[in-house]
Coordinates of C-alpha atoms in Angstrom, one line a residue:
Y1324 CA 0.0 0.0 0.0
N1325 CA 2.7 2.5 -0.9
E1326 CA 0.6 4.5 -3.3
Q1327 CA -1.8 7.0 -1.8
S1328 CA -4.5 6.0 -4.2
E1329 CA -4.1 2.4 -3.2
H1330 CA -4.3 3.3 0.5
R1331 CA -7.6 5.2 -0.1
T1332 CA -9.0 2.2 -2.0
F1333 CA -7.9 -0.2 0.7
T1334 CA -9.5 2.0 3.4
D1335 CA -12.7 2.5 1.4
D1336 CA -13.0 -1.2 0.9
L1337 CA -12.7 -1.8 4.7
I1338 CA -15.3 0.8 5.4
D1339 CA -17.6 -0.8 2.9
Q1340 CA -17.2 -4.1 4.6
V1341 CA -17.9 -2.6 8.0
N1342 CA -21.0 -0.9 6.7
M1343 CA -22.4 -4.3 5.9
L1344 CA -22.2 -5.4 9.5
N1345 CA -25.2 -5.4 11.8
I1346 CA -23.5 -3.5 14.7
S1347 CA -24.3 -0.5 16.8
D1348 CA -23.5 3.1 15.9
Q1349 CA -20.9 3.2 18.6
E1350 CA -19.2 0.1 17.3
K1351 CA -19.2 1.5 13.7
L1352 CA -17.7 4.8 14.9
L1353 CA -14.9 2.8 16.7
C1354 CA -14.4 0.7 13.6
Y1355 CA -14.1 3.8 11.4
T1356 CA -11.6 5.3 13.8
I1357 CA -9.6 2.0 14.0
I1358 CA -9.5 1.9 10.1
G1359 CA -8.4 5.5 10.1
N1360 CA -5.5 4.7 12.4
L1361 CA -4.2 1.7 10.3
E1362 CA -0.7 2.2 9.0
D1363 CA 0.3 1.6 5.4
D1364 CA 1.3 -2.0 6.1
G1365 CA -2.2 -2.7 7.5
Y1366 CA -1.0 -2.9 11.2
L1367 CA -2.7 -1.1 14.1
R1368 CA 0.2 0.2 16.2
R1369 CA -1.8 2.9 18.1
S1370 CA -3.2 1.7 21.4
L1371 CA -6.9 1.1 21.9
E1372 CA -6.8 3.4 24.9
D1373 CA -5.6 6.3 22.7
I1374 CA -8.3 5.5 20.1
I1375 CA -11.0 5.4 22.8
D1376 CA -9.8 8.9 24.0
D1377 CA -10.2 10.2 20.4
V1378 CA -13.7 8.8 20.0
N1379 CA -14.8 10.0 23.4
T1380 CA -13.6 13.5 22.6
R1381 CA -15.6 13.5 19.4
I1382 CA -18.7 12.2 21.3
M1383 CA -18.3 14.9 24.0
E1384 CA -18.0 17.6 21.3
E1385 CA -21.1 16.2 19.5
N1386 CA -23.1 16.0 22.7
H1387 CA -22.1 19.6 23.5
R1388 CA -23.1 20.8 20.0
A1389 CA -26.4 19.0 20.1
H1390 CA -27.2 20.4 23.6
R1391 CA -26.3 24.0 22.5
D1392 CA -28.5 23.6 19.4
Y1393 CA -31.4 22.4 21.5
L1394 CA -31.0 25.3 23.9
R1395 CA -30.9 27.8 21.0
R1396 CA -34.1 26.3 19.4
H1397 CA -35.9 26.0 22.8
K1398 CA -35.0 29.7 23.6
R1399 CA -36.4 30.8 20.2
Y1400 CA -39.5 28.7 20.8
L1401 CA -40.1 30.3 24.2
E1402 CA -39.5 33.8 22.9
E1403 CA -41.9 33.3 20.0
S1404 CA -44.6 31.9 22.4
L1405 CA -44.2 34.8 24.7
R1406 CA -44.4 37.3 21.9
K1407 CA -47.6 35.7 20.5
N1408 CA -49.2 35.6 23.9
S1409 CA -48.2 39.2 24.7
A1410 CA -49.8 40.4 21.5
S1411 CA -53.1 38.7 22.3
G1412 CA -53.1 40.1 25.9
S1413 CA -52.8 36.8 27.6
S1414 CA -49.9 35.2 29.5
Y1415 CA -47.7 32.4 28.2
F1416 CA -48.4 30.5 31.4
D1417 CA -52.1 30.5 30.7
Y1418 CA -51.5 28.0 28.0
L1419 CA -49.4 25.5 29.9
E1420 CA -52.3 23.1 30.3
D1421 CA -53.6 23.6 26.8
E1422 CA -53.0 21.0 24.2
D1423 CA -52.1 23.4 21.4
P1424 CA -50.8 21.2 18.5
D1425 CA -49.0 24.1 16.9
L1426 CA -47.0 24.9 20.0
A1427 CA -46.4 21.2 20.7
L1428 CA -44.9 20.7 17.2
E1429 CA -42.6 23.7 17.6
D1430 CA -41.1 22.8 20.9
P1431 CA -37.8 21.0 20.3
V1432 CA -37.1 17.6 21.9
P1433 CA -34.1 17.5 24.2
P1434 CA -31.2 15.4 22.7
I1435 CA -30.2 12.1 24.3
P1436 CA -26.5 12.3 25.0
V1437 CA -24.4 9.6 23.3
P1438 CA -22.6 7.6 26.1
A1439 CA -18.8 7.4 26.2
V1440 CA -17.3 4.2 24.9
Q1441 CA -15.4 1.7 27.1
L1442 CA -12.6 -0.7 26.5
D1443 CA -14.8 -3.7 26.0
I1444 CA -16.7 -2.2 23.1
A1445 CA -13.4 -1.0 21.6
E1446 CA -12.0 -4.6 21.7
L1447 CA -15.2 -5.9 20.1
S1448 CA -14.9 -3.2 17.4
L1449 CA -11.3 -4.2 16.7
H1450 CA -12.5 -7.8 16.4
H1451 CA -15.0 -6.7 13.8
V1452 CA -12.3 -5.0 11.7
Q1453 CA -9.9 -7.9 12.1
Q1454 CA -12.6 -10.3 10.6
Q1455 CA -12.6 -8.4 7.3
E1456 CA -10.5 -8.8 4.2
P1457 CA -7.6 -9.1 3.8
P1458 CA -6.8 -11.6 6.6
G1459 CA -4.5 -10.2 9.2
I1460 CA -5.7 -6.7 8.8
A1461 CA -5.5 -4.4 12.0
A1462 CA -3.1 -6.8 13.7
R1463 CA -1.1 -5.2 16.5
D1464 CA 2.0 -7.3 16.0
L1465 CA 3.4 -10.1 13.8
R1466 CA 2.1 -12.9 15.9
E1467 CA -1.5 -11.6 15.8
C1468 CA -1.2 -11.0 12.1
L1469 CA -0.2 -14.7 11.5
L1470 CA -2.9 -16.0 13.8
L1471 CA -5.6 -13.9 12.1
Q1472 CA -4.6 -15.4 8.8
L1473 CA -4.7 -19.0 10.2
A1474 CA -8.0 -18.3 11.9
A1475 CA -9.5 -17.1 8.6
K1476 CA -8.9 -20.5 6.9
T1477 CA -12.2 -22.3 6.5
S1478 CA -10.7 -25.8 6.0
P1479 CA -7.3 -25.7 7.7
T1480 CA -4.9 -28.7 7.3
E1481 CA -3.5 -30.5 10.2
S1482 CA -0.2 -28.6 9.7
E1483 CA -2.1 -25.3 9.9
I1484 CA -4.0 -26.4 13.0
L1485 CA -0.6 -27.3 14.6
A1486 CA 0.9 -24.0 13.4
R1487 CA -1.9 -22.1 15.1
K1488 CA -1.4 -23.9 18.4
I1489 CA 2.4 -23.2 18.3
L1490 CA 1.8 -19.5 17.6
E1491 CA -0.9 -19.3 20.3
K1492 CA 0.9 -21.1 23.1
S1493 CA 4.6 -21.3 22.2
Y1494 CA 5.4 -18.3 20.2
D1495 CA 8.6 -17.4 22.1
V1496 CA 9.9 -20.9 21.8
F1497 CA 9.2 -20.9 18.1
V1498 CA 10.9 -17.5 17.5
M1499 CA 14.0 -18.9 19.4
K1500 CA 13.9 -21.9 17.2
H1501 CA 13.9 -24.4 20.1
Y1502 CA 12.5 -27.0 17.8
P1503 CA 13.2 -30.1 20.0
V1504 CA 11.2 -28.4 22.8
L1505 CA 8.3 -27.9 20.4
C1506 CA 8.5 -31.6 19.4
R1507 CA 8.3 -32.7 23.0
Q1508 CA 5.6 -30.2 23.9
Y1509 CA 3.2 -31.3 21.2
S1510 CA 4.3 -34.9 20.9
I1511 CA 5.2 -34.6 17.3
N1512 CA 8.2 -35.7 15.1
E1513 CA 10.5 -33.4 13.1
D1514 CA 8.5 -33.9 9.8
E1515 CA 5.3 -32.8 11.5
L1516 CA 7.0 -29.8 12.9
K1517 CA 8.6 -28.9 9.6
H1518 CA 5.2 -29.0 7.9
A1519 CA 3.8 -26.7 10.6
I1520 CA 6.7 -24.3 10.2
D1521 CA 6.2 -24.3 6.4
A1522 CA 2.5 -23.4 6.9
I1523 CA 3.6 -20.4 9.0
R1524 CA 6.2 -19.3 6.4
R1525 CA 3.5 -19.3 3.7
L1526 CA 1.6 -16.6 5.6
N1527 CA 2.0 -13.0 4.8
P1528 CA 3.9 -10.9 7.4
K1529 CA 2.0 -7.9 6.2
P1530 CA -1.8 -8.0 5.5

Protein backbone atom coordinates (compact mmCIF):
# COMPACT_ATOMS: atom_id res chain seq x y z
CA TYR A 1 0.00 0.00 0.00
CA ASN A 2 2.70 2.47 -0.93
CA GLU A 3 0.64 4.55 -3.35
CA GLN A 4 -1.77 7.03 -1.78
CA SER A 5 -4.54 6.01 -4.18
CA GLU A 6 -4.09 2.36 -3.19
CA HIS A 7 -4.28 3.32 0.50
CA ARG A 8 -7.56 5.15 -0.12
CA THR A 9 -9.02 2.21 -2.00
CA PHE A 10 -7.87 -0.16 0.73
CA THR A 11 -9.47 2.03 3.41
CA ASP A 12 -12.67 2.52 1.45
CA ASP A 13 -12.98 -1.22 0.94
CA LEU A 14 -12.68 -1.83 4.68
CA ILE A 15 -15.30 0.82 5.42
CA ASP A 16 -17.64 -0.77 2.88
CA GLN A 17 -17.22 -4.13 4.62
CA VAL A 18 -17.90 -2.60 8.04
CA ASN A 19 -21.01 -0.87 6.70
CA MET A 20 -22.42 -4.30 5.87
CA LEU A 21 -22.19 -5.41 9.51
CA ASN A 22 -25.21 -5.38 11.81
CA ILE A 23 -23.54 -3.54 14.68
CA SER A 24 -24.31 -0.50 16.84
CA ASP A 25 -23.48 3.07 15.85
CA GLN A 26 -20.91 3.17 18.65
CA GLU A 27 -19.18 0.09 17.26
CA LYS A 28 -19.21 1.51 13.74
CA LEU A 29 -17.71 4.79 14.95
CA LEU A 30 -14.94 2.83 16.65
CA CYS A 31 -14.41 0.66 13.55
CA TYR A 32 -14.07 3.78 11.38
CA THR A 33 -11.58 5.27 13.84
CA ILE A 34 -9.57 2.04 13.96
CA ILE A 35 -9.48 1.90 10.15
CA GLY A 36 -8.38 5.53 10.05
CA ASN A 37 -5.47 4.69 12.35
CA LEU A 38 -4.15 1.74 10.32
CA GLU A 39 -0.66 2.21 8.97
CA ASP A 40 0.29 1.64 5.35
CA ASP A 41 1.28 -1.98 6.06
CA GLY A 42 -2.17 -2.73 7.54
CA TYR A 43 -1.03 -2.90 11.17
CA LEU A 44 -2.67 -1.09 14.06
CA ARG A 45 0.16 0.25 16.19
CA ARG A 46 -1.84 2.86 18.08
CA SER A 47 -3.23 1.67 21.40
CA LEU A 48 -6.94 1.09 21.88
CA GLU A 49 -6.80 3.41 24.88
CA ASP A 50 -5.65 6.29 22.66
CA ILE A 51 -8.33 5.48 20.10
CA ILE A 52 -10.97 5.45 22.85
CA ASP A 53 -9.78 8.90 23.98
CA ASP A 54 -10.18 10.21 20.42
CA VAL A 55 -13.67 8.77 20.03
CA ASN A 56 -14.85 9.99 23.43
CA THR A 57 -13.56 13.49 22.64
CA ARG A 58 -15.62 13.47 19.44
CA ILE A 59 -18.66 12.16 21.31
CA MET A 60 -18.30 14.87 23.98
CA GLU A 61 -18.02 17.58 21.32
CA GLU A 62 -21.08 16.23 19.48
CA ASN A 63 -23.12 16.03 22.70
CA HIS A 64 -22.13 19.60 23.51
CA ARG A 65 -23.07 20.80 20.02
CA ALA A 66 -26.43 19.00 20.13
CA HIS A 67 -27.22 20.44 23.58
CA ARG A 68 -26.33 23.98 22.52
CA ASP A 69 -28.46 23.59 19.40
CA TYR A 70 -31.37 22.40 21.54
CA LEU A 71 -31.02 25.34 23.94
CA ARG A 72 -30.92 27.77 21.03
CA ARG A 73 -34.06 26.32 19.43
CA HIS A 74 -35.86 26.05 22.78
CA LYS A 75 -35.02 29.69 23.61
CA ARG A 76 -36.40 30.78 20.24
CA TYR A 77 -39.54 28.72 20.83
CA LEU A 78 -40.13 30.32 24.25
CA GLU A 79 -39.50 33.81 22.92
CA GLU A 80 -41.92 33.30 20.04
CA SER A 81 -44.56 31.86 22.36
CA LEU A 82 -44.22 34.81 24.75
CA ARG A 83 -44.41 37.25 21.86
CA LYS A 84 -47.63 35.72 20.52
CA ASN A 85 -49.25 35.59 23.94
CA SER A 86 -48.21 39.16 24.73
CA ALA A 87 -49.76 40.37 21.50
CA SER A 88 -53.06 38.67 22.34
CA GLY A 89 -53.13 40.13 25.87
CA SER A 90 -52.76 36.77 27.59
CA SER A 91 -49.91 35.20 29.52
CA TYR A 92 -47.74 32.41 28.16
CA PHE A 93 -48.39 30.51 31.37
CA ASP A 94 -52.15 30.54 30.67
CA TYR A 95 -51.47 27.97 27.98
CA LEU A 96 -49.36 25.51 29.93
CA GLU A 97 -52.33 23.15 30.34
CA ASP A 98 -53.62 23.63 26.80
CA GLU A 99 -53.05 21.02 24.17
CA ASP A 100 -52.11 23.38 21.38
CA PRO A 101 -50.84 21.17 18.51
CA ASP A 102 -48.99 24.05 16.86
CA LEU A 103 -47.02 24.88 19.98
CA ALA A 104 -46.37 21.20 20.69
CA LEU A 105 -44.92 20.70 17.23
CA GLU A 106 -42.62 23.70 17.57
CA ASP A 107 -41.14 22.76 20.94
CA PRO A 108 -37.80 20.98 20.31
CA VAL A 109 -37.09 17.61 21.89
CA PRO A 110 -34.07 17.51 24.21
CA PRO A 111 -31.24 15.43 22.70
CA ILE A 112 -30.24 12.15 24.31
CA PRO A 113 -26.49 12.27 25.04
CA VAL A 114 -24.40 9.61 23.34
CA PRO A 115 -22.61 7.58 26.06
CA ALA A 116 -18.84 7.39 26.15
CA VAL A 117 -17.26 4.18 24.86
CA GLN A 118 -15.43 1.70 27.08
CA LEU A 119 -12.56 -0.70 26.45
CA ASP A 120 -14.79 -3.75 26.03
CA ILE A 121 -16.70 -2.24 23.10
CA ALA A 122 -13.42 -1.02 21.59
CA GLU A 123 -12.02 -4.56 21.70
CA LEU A 124 -15.22 -5.86 20.11
CA SER A 125 -14.95 -3.23 17.36
CA LEU A 126 -11.33 -4.19 16.72
CA HIS A 127 -12.47 -7.80 16.37
CA HIS A 128 -15.03 -6.67 13.76
CA VAL A 129 -12.31 -4.98 11.71
CA GLN A 130 -9.94 -7.94 12.05
CA GLN A 131 -12.57 -10.27 10.61
CA GLN A 132 -12.62 -8.37 7.32
CA GLU A 133 -10.51 -8.81 4.20
CA PRO A 134 -7.58 -9.08 3.82
CA PRO A 135 -6.83 -11.61 6.57
CA GLY A 136 -4.46 -10.21 9.15
CA ILE A 137 -5.72 -6.65 8.83
CA ALA A 138 -5.53 -4.44 11.95
CA ALA A 139 -3.13 -6.82 13.69
CA ARG A 140 -1.13 -5.21 16.48
CA ASP A 141 1.99 -7.34 16.01
CA LEU A 142 3.37 -10.09 13.78
CA ARG A 143 2.08 -12.92 15.95
CA GLU A 144 -1.48 -11.59 15.84
CA CYS A 145 -1.21 -11.03 12.08
CA LEU A 146 -0.20 -14.66 11.49
CA LEU A 147 -2.88 -15.97 13.85
CA LEU A 148 -5.60 -13.93 12.14
CA GLN A 149 -4.60 -15.42 8.78
CA LEU A 150 -4.70 -18.96 10.15
CA ALA A 151 -8.04 -18.33 11.88
CA ALA A 152 -9.51 -17.13 8.58
CA LYS A 153 -8.92 -20.48 6.88
CA THR A 154 -12.22 -22.30 6.52
CA SER A 155 -10.70 -25.77 6.02
CA PRO A 156 -7.32 -25.75 7.72
CA THR A 157 -4.94 -28.65 7.28
CA GLU A 158 -3.48 -30.55 10.23
CA SER A 159 -0.24 -28.62 9.74
CA GLU A 160 -2.10 -25.31 9.86
CA ILE A 161 -3.96 -26.37 13.01
CA LEU A 162 -0.64 -27.28 14.63
CA ALA A 163 0.89 -24.01 13.43
CA ARG A 164 -1.92 -22.08 15.11
CA LYS A 165 -1.35 -23.93 18.40
CA ILE A 166 2.35 -23.18 18.27
CA LEU A 167 1.78 -19.48 17.61
CA GLU A 168 -0.87 -19.26 20.32
CA LYS A 169 0.92 -21.13 23.09
CA SER A 170 4.62 -21.32 22.21
CA TYR A 171 5.43 -18.25 20.16
CA ASP A 172 8.61 -17.36 22.06
CA VAL A 173 9.88 -20.93 21.80
CA PHE A 174 9.16 -20.89 18.06
CA VAL A 175 10.94 -17.55 17.54
CA MET A 176 13.98 -18.85 19.44
CA LYS A 177 13.92 -21.94 17.18
CA HIS A 178 13.90 -24.37 20.07
CA TYR A 179 12.48 -27.05 17.80
CA PRO A 180 13.23 -30.07 20.03
CA VAL A 181 11.22 -28.36 22.78
CA LEU A 182 8.28 -27.94 20.42
CA CYS A 183 8.46 -31.59 19.38
CA ARG A 184 8.30 -32.69 23.00
CA GLN A 185 5.62 -30.17 23.93
CA TYR A 186 3.25 -31.26 21.17
CA SER A 187 4.32 -34.90 20.94
CA ILE A 188 5.21 -34.59 17.26
CA ASN A 189 8.15 -35.66 15.09
CA GLU A 190 10.48 -33.45 13.08
CA ASP A 191 8.53 -33.88 9.83
CA GLU A 192 5.26 -32.78 11.46
CA LEU A 193 7.01 -29.76 12.94
CA LYS A 194 8.56 -28.92 9.58
CA HIS A 195 5.15 -28.97 7.89
CA ALA A 196 3.76 -26.66 10.58
CA ILE A 197 6.69 -24.27 10.15
CA ASP A 198 6.20 -24.32 6.37
CA ALA A 199 2.54 -23.41 6.94
CA ILE A 200 3.64 -20.40 8.98
CA ARG A 201 6.20 -19.35 6.37
CA ARG A 202 3.52 -19.32 3.67
CA LEU A 203 1.63 -16.64 5.58
CA ASN A 204 2.01 -12.96 4.76
CA PRO A 205 3.90 -10.92 7.39
CA LYS A 206 1.97 -7.87 6.19
CA PRO A 207 -1.77 -7.97 5.52
